[in-house]
Coordinates of C-alpha atoms in Angstrom, one line a residue:
M3 CA -157.9 -118.2 -112.6
F4 CA -158.2 -119.6 -109.1
V5 CA -160.4 -117.7 -106.7
E6 CA -160.4 -118.6 -103.0
I7 CA -163.8 -119.0 -101.4
P8 CA -164.0 -117.1 -98.1
L9 CA -164.6 -119.2 -94.9
I10 CA -168.1 -119.4 -93.7
P11 CA -168.4 -117.4 -90.4
T12 CA -169.5 -119.1 -87.2
S13 CA -172.6 -117.0 -87.0
I14 CA -174.8 -114.6 -88.8
G15 CA -176.9 -112.2 -86.7
P16 CA -178.7 -114.2 -84.0
Y17 CA -178.0 -117.6 -85.7
Q18 CA -175.0 -119.7 -84.5
F19 CA -173.8 -122.3 -86.9
R20 CA -173.4 -125.9 -85.7
A21 CA -173.1 -129.1 -87.6
V22 CA -173.0 -129.4 -91.4
L23 CA -176.3 -131.0 -92.6
G24 CA -175.4 -131.3 -96.3
E25 CA -173.2 -130.0 -99.1
G26 CA -173.8 -129.3 -102.7
A27 CA -171.8 -127.9 -105.7
T28 CA -172.6 -124.3 -104.8
S29 CA -173.9 -124.3 -101.2
V30 CA -173.6 -125.8 -97.8
V31 CA -176.5 -126.4 -95.4
K32 CA -175.7 -125.9 -91.8
L33 CA -177.6 -126.4 -88.6
A34 CA -178.3 -123.0 -87.2
F35 CA -179.2 -122.2 -83.6
H36 CA -181.3 -119.0 -83.0
T37 CA -180.0 -117.7 -79.7
K38 CA -183.0 -115.5 -78.9
S39 CA -185.8 -118.1 -79.6
M40 CA -183.6 -121.0 -78.6
Q41 CA -184.7 -122.9 -81.7
Y42 CA -183.0 -124.8 -84.5
F43 CA -183.1 -124.0 -88.2
A44 CA -181.4 -125.1 -91.3
C45 CA -179.3 -122.5 -93.1
K46 CA -178.4 -122.8 -96.8
V47 CA -175.2 -120.8 -97.2
V48 CA -174.5 -119.8 -100.8
S49 CA -171.2 -118.1 -101.8
K50 CA -171.7 -115.0 -103.9
L51 CA -168.6 -116.0 -106.0
H52 CA -170.6 -119.1 -107.1
L53 CA -173.4 -116.7 -108.3
S54 CA -171.0 -114.6 -110.4
T55 CA -172.7 -115.6 -113.7
R56 CA -176.1 -114.2 -114.6
N57 CA -177.5 -117.7 -115.1
R58 CA -176.6 -118.9 -111.6
L59 CA -177.8 -115.7 -109.9
E60 CA -181.2 -115.9 -111.7
K61 CA -181.5 -119.6 -110.8
F62 CA -180.9 -118.8 -107.1
Q63 CA -183.3 -115.8 -107.3
T64 CA -186.0 -118.1 -108.8
E65 CA -185.4 -120.7 -106.0
I66 CA -185.8 -118.0 -103.3
K67 CA -188.8 -116.3 -104.9
V68 CA -190.6 -119.7 -105.3
M69 CA -189.9 -120.7 -101.7
R70 CA -191.2 -117.3 -100.3
S71 CA -194.5 -117.8 -102.1
I72 CA -195.1 -121.3 -100.7
H73 CA -196.9 -122.0 -97.4
H74 CA -197.8 -125.7 -97.0
P75 CA -197.4 -128.2 -94.2
H76 CA -195.5 -130.6 -96.4
I77 CA -193.1 -128.1 -97.9
V78 CA -190.0 -126.7 -96.2
Q79 CA -190.7 -123.1 -95.1
L80 CA -188.3 -120.3 -95.9
I81 CA -188.0 -118.1 -92.8
E82 CA -185.8 -115.3 -94.1
L83 CA -182.9 -114.4 -96.3
L84 CA -179.8 -112.7 -95.0
E85 CA -176.5 -111.7 -96.5
D86 CA -173.0 -110.3 -95.8
E87 CA -170.1 -109.4 -98.2
N88 CA -169.5 -113.0 -99.2
F89 CA -172.6 -115.1 -98.7
Y90 CA -176.4 -115.4 -98.9
Y91 CA -178.0 -117.2 -95.9
A92 CA -181.4 -118.8 -96.6
I93 CA -182.9 -119.6 -93.2
M94 CA -185.3 -122.5 -93.4
E95 CA -187.2 -124.8 -91.0
F96 CA -185.1 -127.7 -89.7
C97 CA -186.2 -131.2 -90.6
A98 CA -184.6 -133.3 -87.8
R99 CA -185.1 -136.8 -89.4
G100 CA -183.1 -136.1 -92.6
E101 CA -183.8 -137.3 -96.1
L102 CA -186.4 -139.8 -97.2
F103 CA -183.6 -141.3 -99.3
E104 CA -181.6 -142.3 -96.2
Y105 CA -184.7 -143.4 -94.3
I106 CA -185.6 -145.9 -97.1
A107 CA -181.9 -147.1 -97.3
T108 CA -181.8 -147.6 -93.6
N109 CA -185.1 -149.5 -93.5
K110 CA -184.4 -151.5 -96.8
K111 CA -187.9 -150.6 -98.0
L112 CA -191.1 -149.2 -96.5
S113 CA -194.4 -151.0 -96.0
E114 CA -197.3 -150.2 -98.3
T115 CA -199.2 -148.6 -95.4
E116 CA -196.3 -146.2 -94.6
S117 CA -195.7 -145.6 -98.3
K118 CA -199.3 -144.6 -98.8
L119 CA -199.1 -142.1 -96.0
K120 CA -195.9 -140.6 -97.4
M121 CA -197.1 -140.7 -101.0
K122 CA -200.3 -138.8 -100.1
Q123 CA -198.2 -136.1 -98.4
I124 CA -196.0 -135.9 -101.5
L125 CA -199.0 -135.6 -103.8
E126 CA -200.5 -132.9 -101.6
A127 CA -197.3 -130.9 -101.8
V128 CA -196.9 -131.4 -105.5
S129 CA -200.6 -130.6 -106.2
Y130 CA -200.2 -127.4 -104.1
I131 CA -197.2 -126.1 -106.1
H132 CA -198.8 -127.0 -109.4
S133 CA -201.9 -125.0 -108.4
L134 CA -199.5 -122.0 -108.0
G135 CA -198.1 -122.6 -111.5
I136 CA -194.8 -124.0 -110.2
A137 CA -193.2 -127.2 -111.5
H138 CA -190.5 -128.7 -109.2
R139 CA -188.6 -130.6 -111.9
D140 CA -186.3 -132.4 -109.4
L141 CA -188.5 -134.7 -107.3
K142 CA -186.6 -137.5 -105.7
P143 CA -186.2 -139.0 -102.2
E144 CA -183.1 -136.8 -101.5
N145 CA -185.3 -133.7 -101.9
L146 CA -188.0 -135.0 -99.5
L147 CA -187.1 -134.4 -95.9
L148 CA -188.7 -135.7 -92.7
D149 CA -189.6 -133.6 -89.8
T150 CA -189.6 -134.7 -86.1
C151 CA -192.8 -136.8 -86.7
Y152 CA -191.5 -138.3 -89.9
H153 CA -193.9 -136.1 -92.0
I154 CA -192.8 -135.3 -95.5
K155 CA -191.3 -131.9 -96.3
L156 CA -190.6 -131.1 -100.0
S157 CA -187.4 -129.2 -100.4
D158 CA -184.8 -127.9 -102.9
F159 CA -186.5 -125.7 -105.5
G160 CA -183.3 -125.1 -107.4
F161 CA -184.7 -126.4 -110.7
S162 CA -188.2 -125.2 -110.2
R163 CA -189.9 -122.7 -112.5
Y164 CA -193.1 -121.0 -113.0
V165 CA -195.1 -122.5 -115.9
E166 CA -198.2 -121.2 -117.6
T167 CA -201.0 -123.6 -118.5
N168 CA -199.9 -125.9 -121.3
N169 CA -196.5 -124.2 -121.5
L170 CA -193.7 -126.6 -122.5
V171 CA -190.0 -126.5 -121.6
R172 CA -187.0 -128.0 -123.3
T173 CA -184.2 -128.1 -120.7
P174 CA -183.6 -131.5 -119.2
C175 CA -182.9 -131.1 -115.5
G176 CA -183.0 -132.9 -112.2
S177 CA -181.9 -136.5 -111.7
P178 CA -182.1 -138.9 -114.6
C179 CA -183.2 -141.9 -112.5
Y180 CA -186.3 -139.9 -111.6
A181 CA -186.7 -137.9 -114.9
S182 CA -189.5 -138.7 -117.3
P183 CA -188.9 -140.1 -120.8
E184 CA -190.0 -136.9 -122.4
C185 CA -187.6 -134.9 -120.2
L186 CA -184.7 -137.0 -121.4
S187 CA -185.8 -136.9 -125.1
G188 CA -184.6 -133.3 -125.7
Q189 CA -188.0 -132.4 -127.0
P190 CA -190.4 -129.8 -125.5
Y191 CA -192.3 -131.4 -122.5
D192 CA -194.8 -130.5 -119.8
P193 CA -192.8 -130.2 -116.6
M194 CA -195.9 -130.8 -114.4
K195 CA -196.7 -134.2 -116.1
S196 CA -193.0 -134.9 -115.7
D197 CA -193.3 -134.3 -112.0
I198 CA -196.0 -137.0 -111.9
W199 CA -193.7 -139.5 -113.4
S200 CA -191.1 -138.7 -110.8
C201 CA -193.7 -139.3 -108.1
G202 CA -194.2 -142.8 -109.6
V203 CA -190.5 -143.6 -109.4
I204 CA -190.4 -142.4 -105.8
L205 CA -193.3 -144.7 -105.0
Y206 CA -191.5 -147.6 -106.6
V207 CA -188.4 -146.9 -104.6
M208 CA -190.4 -146.6 -101.3
V209 CA -192.2 -149.9 -101.6
T210 CA -189.2 -151.9 -103.1
G211 CA -186.1 -150.2 -101.8
Q212 CA -184.8 -150.3 -105.3
L213 CA -184.8 -148.1 -108.5
P214 CA -186.9 -149.5 -111.4
W215 CA -183.8 -149.3 -113.7
T216 CA -181.3 -152.1 -114.1
Q217 CA -178.9 -150.5 -116.6
R218 CA -175.6 -149.0 -115.4
N219 CA -174.4 -147.4 -118.5
S220 CA -175.8 -143.9 -119.0
A221 CA -176.9 -144.4 -122.6
Q222 CA -178.6 -147.7 -121.8
L223 CA -180.2 -146.2 -118.7
F224 CA -181.7 -143.4 -120.7
K225 CA -183.0 -145.9 -123.3
Q226 CA -184.5 -148.0 -120.6
I227 CA -186.3 -145.0 -119.1
Q228 CA -187.6 -143.8 -122.5
E229 CA -189.0 -147.2 -123.3
G230 CA -190.5 -147.6 -119.8
D231 CA -188.7 -150.9 -119.5
Y232 CA -189.2 -151.8 -115.8
K233 CA -191.0 -154.5 -113.9
T234 CA -193.2 -154.1 -110.8
P235 CA -192.4 -156.9 -108.2
S236 CA -195.1 -159.5 -107.7
F237 CA -195.0 -159.1 -103.9
L238 CA -196.7 -155.7 -104.2
S239 CA -200.5 -155.5 -104.1
D240 CA -202.4 -155.2 -107.3
Q241 CA -203.6 -151.7 -106.5
C242 CA -200.0 -150.5 -105.7
R243 CA -198.7 -152.0 -108.9
D244 CA -201.6 -150.3 -110.9
L245 CA -200.8 -146.9 -109.4
I246 CA -197.1 -147.2 -110.2
T247 CA -197.9 -148.2 -113.8
K248 CA -200.3 -145.3 -114.3
M249 CA -197.9 -142.8 -112.9
M250 CA -195.0 -144.2 -114.9
C251 CA -196.8 -144.3 -118.2
V252 CA -194.4 -143.4 -121.0
D253 CA -197.2 -141.7 -123.0
F254 CA -197.6 -138.5 -120.9
N255 CA -201.0 -137.9 -122.5
K256 CA -202.2 -141.2 -120.9
R257 CA -200.4 -140.6 -117.6
I258 CA -202.5 -140.3 -114.5
S259 CA -203.1 -136.8 -113.2
I260 CA -202.4 -135.7 -109.6
E261 CA -206.2 -135.5 -109.0
E262 CA -206.6 -139.1 -110.3
A263 CA -203.8 -140.3 -108.2
F264 CA -205.5 -138.9 -105.1
N265 CA -208.6 -140.8 -106.0
H266 CA -206.8 -144.0 -106.8
P267 CA -208.1 -147.0 -104.6
W268 CA -204.6 -147.7 -103.3
I269 CA -204.4 -144.1 -101.8
N270 CA -208.1 -143.9 -100.9
N271 CA -208.2 -147.1 -98.8
L272 CA -206.1 -145.6 -96.0
R273 CA -207.8 -146.2 -92.7
S274 CA -209.2 -143.0 -91.4
G275 CA -207.3 -143.3 -88.1
L276 CA -204.0 -143.4 -89.9
V277 CA -204.9 -140.4 -92.1
G278 CA -205.9 -138.4 -89.0
Q279 CA -202.6 -139.3 -87.3
Q280 CA -200.6 -137.9 -90.1
Y281 CA -202.7 -134.9 -91.2
G282 CA -204.6 -133.8 -88.1
R283 CA -201.9 -131.4 -86.9
K284 CA -201.2 -127.8 -86.6
I285 CA -199.8 -126.2 -89.8
S286 CA -196.7 -124.1 -89.3
T287 CA -196.4 -120.7 -90.9
A288 CA -192.9 -120.6 -89.6
G289 CA -192.0 -117.0 -90.0
A290 CA -192.7 -116.9 -93.7
A291 CA -190.2 -114.7 -95.4
S292 CA -191.4 -111.2 -96.5
M293 CA -191.5 -110.7 -100.2
R294 CA -190.5 -107.0 -99.7
D295 CA -187.5 -107.9 -97.6
I296 CA -186.2 -110.5 -100.1
D297 CA -186.8 -108.2 -103.1
Q298 CA -184.8 -105.5 -101.3
I299 CA -181.8 -107.8 -101.0
F300 CA -181.9 -108.8 -104.7
Q301 CA -182.5 -105.2 -105.9
E302 CA -179.7 -103.7 -103.8
K303 CA -177.6 -101.7 -106.2
T304 CA -175.0 -100.1 -104.0
S305 CA -171.5 -101.4 -104.0
S306 CA -171.3 -101.6 -100.2
P307 CA -172.6 -104.7 -98.6
L308 CA -176.0 -104.8 -96.9
L309 CA -174.4 -106.4 -93.9
A310 CA -170.9 -105.4 -93.0
D311 CA -170.4 -108.4 -90.7
S312 CA -172.2 -110.7 -88.3
T313 CA -171.7 -108.4 -85.3
Q314 CA -173.2 -105.4 -87.1
Y315 CA -176.1 -107.5 -88.2
S316 CA -176.9 -108.7 -84.8
Q317 CA -177.6 -105.2 -83.8
N318 CA -180.2 -104.8 -86.6
V319 CA -182.2 -108.0 -86.4
S320 CA -184.7 -108.5 -89.3
P321 CA -188.2 -107.2 -88.6
I322 CA -189.6 -110.7 -89.1
V323 CA -187.6 -112.1 -86.2
N324 CA -188.2 -109.0 -84.0
Q325 CA -192.0 -109.3 -84.5
N326 CA -191.9 -112.9 -83.6
N327 CA -189.8 -112.5 -80.5
E328 CA -192.0 -109.7 -79.2
N329 CA -194.9 -112.2 -79.1
A330 CA -192.9 -115.1 -77.8
D331 CA -194.0 -114.8 -74.2
Q332 CA -197.6 -114.2 -75.3
N333 CA -197.6 -117.4 -77.3
A334 CA -195.8 -119.6 -74.8
D335 CA -198.9 -121.3 -73.5
K336 CA -200.3 -122.1 -76.9
S337 CA -200.0 -125.5 -78.5
P338 CA -196.5 -126.2 -79.8
D339 CA -195.7 -125.4 -83.4
V340 CA -194.7 -128.5 -85.5
T341 CA -191.5 -126.9 -86.7
H342 CA -190.7 -125.0 -83.5
T343 CA -190.3 -121.7 -85.4
P344 CA -191.4 -118.2 -84.4
T345 CA -195.1 -117.6 -85.0
L346 CA -196.2 -114.9 -87.4
K347 CA -198.9 -112.4 -86.7
K348 CA -202.1 -113.4 -88.5
S349 CA -201.8 -110.2 -90.6
H350 CA -198.9 -111.9 -92.4
L351 CA -200.9 -115.0 -93.3
S352 CA -203.1 -115.6 -96.3
N353 CA -206.8 -116.3 -95.7
Q354 CA -206.2 -119.9 -96.8
M355 CA -203.5 -120.5 -94.2
V356 CA -205.6 -119.0 -91.4
K357 CA -208.4 -121.3 -92.4
L358 CA -206.1 -124.3 -92.5
M359 CA -204.7 -123.4 -89.1
K360 CA -208.2 -123.4 -87.6
E361 CA -209.1 -126.7 -89.2
S362 CA -205.9 -128.5 -88.0
E363 CA -204.6 -129.6 -84.6
S364 CA -201.4 -131.2 -83.7
T365 CA -201.6 -134.9 -82.7
C366 CA -197.8 -135.4 -82.6
T367 CA -196.0 -135.1 -79.3
L368 CA -192.9 -133.2 -80.0
P369 CA -189.7 -132.9 -78.0
T370 CA -188.2 -129.5 -77.5
L371 CA -185.4 -128.8 -79.9
N372 CA -183.2 -126.8 -77.4
K373 CA -181.1 -130.0 -77.4
I374 CA -180.8 -132.5 -80.2
S375 CA -181.1 -136.1 -79.1
E376 CA -178.1 -138.4 -79.3
N377 CA -180.1 -140.5 -81.8
D378 CA -180.5 -137.5 -84.1
K379 CA -176.8 -136.6 -83.8
N380 CA -175.9 -140.1 -84.7
N381 CA -178.2 -140.0 -87.7
M382 CA -176.6 -136.8 -88.9
K383 CA -173.2 -138.3 -88.6
K384 CA -174.1 -141.7 -90.1
K385 CA -172.3 -142.4 -93.3
K386 CA -174.3 -143.4 -96.4
K387 CA -173.7 -147.2 -96.3
V388 CA -175.9 -148.1 -99.2
M389 CA -175.0 -145.4 -101.7
K390 CA -172.4 -142.9 -102.5
I391 CA -172.5 -139.5 -104.3
T392 CA -171.8 -139.6 -108.0
Q393 CA -169.8 -137.0 -109.9
G394 CA -169.6 -136.1 -113.6
S395 CA -171.8 -137.7 -116.2
R396 CA -171.5 -141.3 -115.1
L397 CA -173.4 -143.4 -112.6
T398 CA -171.5 -144.7 -109.7
F399 CA -172.7 -147.8 -107.7
N400 CA -171.6 -149.0 -104.3
P401 CA -170.1 -152.4 -104.9
H402 CA -171.0 -153.4 -101.3
A403 CA -174.7 -152.7 -101.6
N404 CA -176.9 -155.8 -101.4
R405 CA -179.7 -154.0 -103.2
R406 CA -180.1 -152.6 -106.7
N407 CA -178.7 -149.2 -107.5
L408 CA -180.1 -146.7 -105.1
V409 CA -177.8 -143.8 -106.1
R410 CA -177.5 -140.1 -106.1
Y411 CA -177.1 -138.7 -109.6
S412 CA -178.0 -135.4 -111.2
F413 CA -177.6 -133.4 -114.4
H414 CA -175.0 -130.6 -114.3

């Protein structure tokens, strides 16, 4: 039976929708302009019809609940969750520079110095979620966004899950090109150790501009991954090659840990000035979504919609936004927030975040986001020249690409 999906409205509450930033099987990500704070956000719009099955709804709930519990400078911050009769709207911080995937494709490959900086940020984000008992399970350059200063922002927690210590999972998920051998085996595996393998593949892609895998047939690709049949190019430094090999160790019991990766000589020999440039910055708390508010949406049992329409909602702005706007003038003279989002009162912050805010200062000069630069507009409109999206269970390669198979490919 064919069911027509309603059209996405032009606005929801104080957010006006602009360009489409990305599209997935069940959602669309739109650029959203907050008319009161004059700031840009990313809005993930999910049709309720796509969440009609219990499995899909629980997956979306897990994604939102994971994101609401995370507050880290290298992870995309959930601002709030809204809804009307037809859609959920997840308001998140906007990362103006797009995906790491496209950044690598545009630059052919990254230098080892830049790759070190980005890999350290990735490891910090992954280490943080692991400390909360969360495995990402879909780490890849497409899910690593870049903010205005080209800092890493981990995103897309659709396959993430809470994992107890030494707890194993069976479900293969994510993108096969970045999935670990044990994930593809169909046997129980440790998703956190699998995340480390994925980081190794990401590092390989950054420094070479290519995937480690040469096979194009799915069965042969899986076999190559499970056997760890790849070569590290000789133009890489010995330390870089050593870290890739240890992160992409087929035997997960011998695979390097996140802590060991942090202490690896290739990561540790960053010049202090470069580290300070990337990390000595103010940490955004970006209107962190209230657990109570999100639970209220998911636990709503009445048949009537929470939000009748955008006009009605605009008269009842969420408490998070209201609190932030009341303090907007008072905070106008303070140092700019990295993500240009409303600042929460400190009562909403964990002790850890307050401490981190005190220890960090922004060293990145940021433009105001009231207007998006022509360069950013062109980047958002730029077609993917090196790769194209694949569908179904087969890999698709761009015949015009000069480099080996940098592709988008995911499990169903």
